[in-house]
Coordinates of C-alpha atoms in Angstrom, one line a residue:
M347 CA 0.9 -5.8 6.2
N348 CA 3.2 -5.9 3.1
I349 CA 1.6 -4.3 0.2
A350 CA 2.9 -4.2 -3.4
I351 CA 1.9 -1.3 -5.7
I352 CA 2.4 -2.3 -9.3
F353 CA 2.3 0.8 -11.5
A354 CA 1.5 0.4 -15.2
G355 CA -0.1 3.7 -15.9
G356 CA 1.9 4.6 -19.0
V357 CA 1.1 3.9 -22.6
G358 CA 4.6 3.2 -23.9
T359 CA 5.1 6.1 -26.2
R360 CA 8.8 5.6 -26.4
M361 CA 8.2 2.0 -27.5
N362 CA 5.8 3.2 -30.2
T363 CA 3.3 0.4 -29.6
K364 CA 0.1 1.2 -31.5
D365 CA -2.4 -1.5 -30.5
K366 CA -1.9 -1.6 -26.7
P367 CA 0.3 -0.3 -23.9
K368 CA 3.5 -2.2 -23.4
Q369 CA 2.5 -3.7 -20.1
F370 CA -0.3 -5.7 -22.0
L371 CA 2.0 -7.0 -24.7
M372 CA 2.0 -10.9 -24.7
V373 CA 5.1 -12.7 -23.6
H374 CA 4.9 -16.5 -23.3
G375 CA 1.1 -16.5 -23.5
K376 CA 0.5 -13.8 -20.8
P377 CA 0.6 -10.0 -20.7
I378 CA 3.9 -8.7 -19.3
I379 CA 2.0 -7.2 -16.3
V380 CA 0.6 -10.5 -15.3
H381 CA 4.1 -12.0 -15.2
T382 CA 5.1 -9.1 -12.9
I383 CA 2.0 -9.4 -10.6
E384 CA 2.5 -13.1 -10.3
K385 CA 5.9 -12.6 -8.6
F386 CA 4.1 -10.7 -5.8
Q387 CA 1.0 -12.8 -5.9
N388 CA 3.1 -16.0 -5.3
H389 CA 5.3 -14.4 -2.6
D390 CA 4.3 -15.5 0.9
E391 CA 5.2 -12.2 2.5
I392 CA 3.0 -10.1 0.3
D393 CA -0.5 -9.5 1.7
G394 CA -2.1 -7.3 -0.8
I395 CA -1.5 -5.7 -4.3
I396 CA -2.7 -2.5 -5.8
V397 CA -2.4 -2.2 -9.5
V398 CA -2.2 1.3 -11.1
C399 CA -3.4 1.0 -14.7
V400 CA -4.0 3.0 -17.8
E401 CA -7.6 4.2 -17.3
G402 CA -8.9 2.8 -20.6
W403 CA -7.5 -0.6 -19.8
I404 CA -8.9 -1.1 -16.3
E405 CA -11.6 -3.4 -17.5
Y406 CA -9.1 -5.5 -19.3
M407 CA -6.9 -5.6 -16.2
Q408 CA -9.9 -6.8 -14.2
E409 CA -10.4 -9.6 -16.7
M410 CA -6.7 -10.6 -16.3
Q411 CA -7.1 -10.5 -12.5
Y412 CA -10.0 -13.0 -12.8
R413 CA -8.4 -15.2 -15.6
Y414 CA -5.1 -15.6 -13.8
R415 CA -6.6 -15.8 -10.2
L416 CA -4.7 -12.8 -9.0
N417 CA -6.6 -12.8 -5.7
K418 CA -4.2 -10.6 -3.8
I419 CA -5.2 -7.6 -5.9
G420 CA -7.3 -5.5 -3.6
K421 CA -7.8 -2.6 -6.1
I422 CA -7.1 -1.5 -9.6
V423 CA -6.9 2.3 -10.0
P424 CA -6.3 4.6 -12.9
G425 CA -2.8 6.1 -13.5
G426 CA -2.0 9.8 -13.5
K427 CA -0.5 12.1 -16.1
T428 CA 3.0 11.1 -14.9
G429 CA 4.6 8.1 -13.3
Q430 CA 4.9 10.0 -10.0
L431 CA 1.1 10.8 -10.0
S432 CA 0.4 7.1 -10.9
I433 CA 2.4 6.0 -7.8
Y434 CA 0.5 8.6 -5.8
N435 CA -2.8 7.2 -6.9
G436 CA -1.6 3.7 -5.8
L437 CA -0.5 5.0 -2.4
K438 CA -3.9 6.7 -1.9
A439 CA -5.6 3.4 -2.8
A440 CA -3.4 1.4 -0.5
E441 CA -4.2 3.9 2.4
S442 CA -7.9 3.7 1.8
L443 CA -7.9 -0.1 1.6
Y444 CA -5.3 -1.1 4.2
G445 CA -4.9 2.0 6.4
I446 CA -1.6 3.6 7.4
N447 CA -0.6 1.5 10.4
D448 CA 2.9 0.2 10.0
N449 CA 2.4 -1.1 6.5
I450 CA 5.4 -1.8 4.3
V451 CA 4.7 -0.7 0.7
L452 CA 6.8 -2.0 -2.2
I453 CA 6.5 0.0 -5.4
H454 CA 7.3 -1.9 -8.6
D455 CA 7.2 -1.1 -12.3
G456 CA 4.6 -3.4 -14.0
V457 CA 6.9 -4.0 -17.0
R458 CA 9.7 -5.4 -15.0
P459 CA 8.8 -9.1 -14.4
L460 CA 12.3 -10.4 -13.7
I461 CA 12.3 -9.5 -10.0
T462 CA 13.0 -12.5 -7.8
P463 CA 11.4 -13.7 -4.6
Q464 CA 14.7 -13.1 -2.9
V465 CA 14.8 -9.5 -3.9
I466 CA 11.3 -8.9 -2.7
S467 CA 12.2 -10.6 0.7
E468 CA 15.4 -8.6 1.0
N469 CA 13.5 -5.3 0.4
I470 CA 11.0 -6.2 3.1
T471 CA 13.8 -7.1 5.5
C472 CA 15.6 -3.9 4.7
V473 CA 12.5 -1.7 5.3
K474 CA 12.0 -3.4 8.7
R475 CA 15.6 -2.8 9.7
Y476 CA 16.2 0.7 8.2
G477 CA 12.8 2.2 7.4
N478 CA 13.2 2.1 3.6
A479 CA 14.9 0.3 0.7
I480 CA 15.6 0.6 -3.0
T481 CA 16.6 -2.1 -5.4
C482 CA 19.5 -1.4 -7.7
A483 CA 22.1 -3.3 -9.7
P484 CA 25.7 -2.5 -10.8
T485 CA 26.0 -0.8 -14.1
K486 CA 27.3 -2.9 -16.9
E487 CA 29.2 -1.0 -19.5
S488 CA 28.6 -2.1 -23.1

């Protein structure tokens, strides 16, 4: 199975948003995290999605799951005190839901909706070939 863990366990303190965490800010009529999840939801090679969410916003995320028919989401779990602990919570949820047999797990930041289907496919192919993958882009000096 190919599983995406979308982590959005932070509250955006550096962004100084008062009303809601940055992943739930609206862009083109949808929360940013929904745009991100849809990239994986609509990808033929992705079998399941785990969302790691700010604990106080899990119910809202469940509403978004229903509203936008994000039916590949298998579980929504609370984030941890750090990004690393949030990812760990997502990995534990993936293990409990999908097992540990030869699954490919893609970990993606919930506030990065500009990932392309091609990059998702290339990551899966790379993991199959080499055992792991990381997406990066050349630095652009300003």
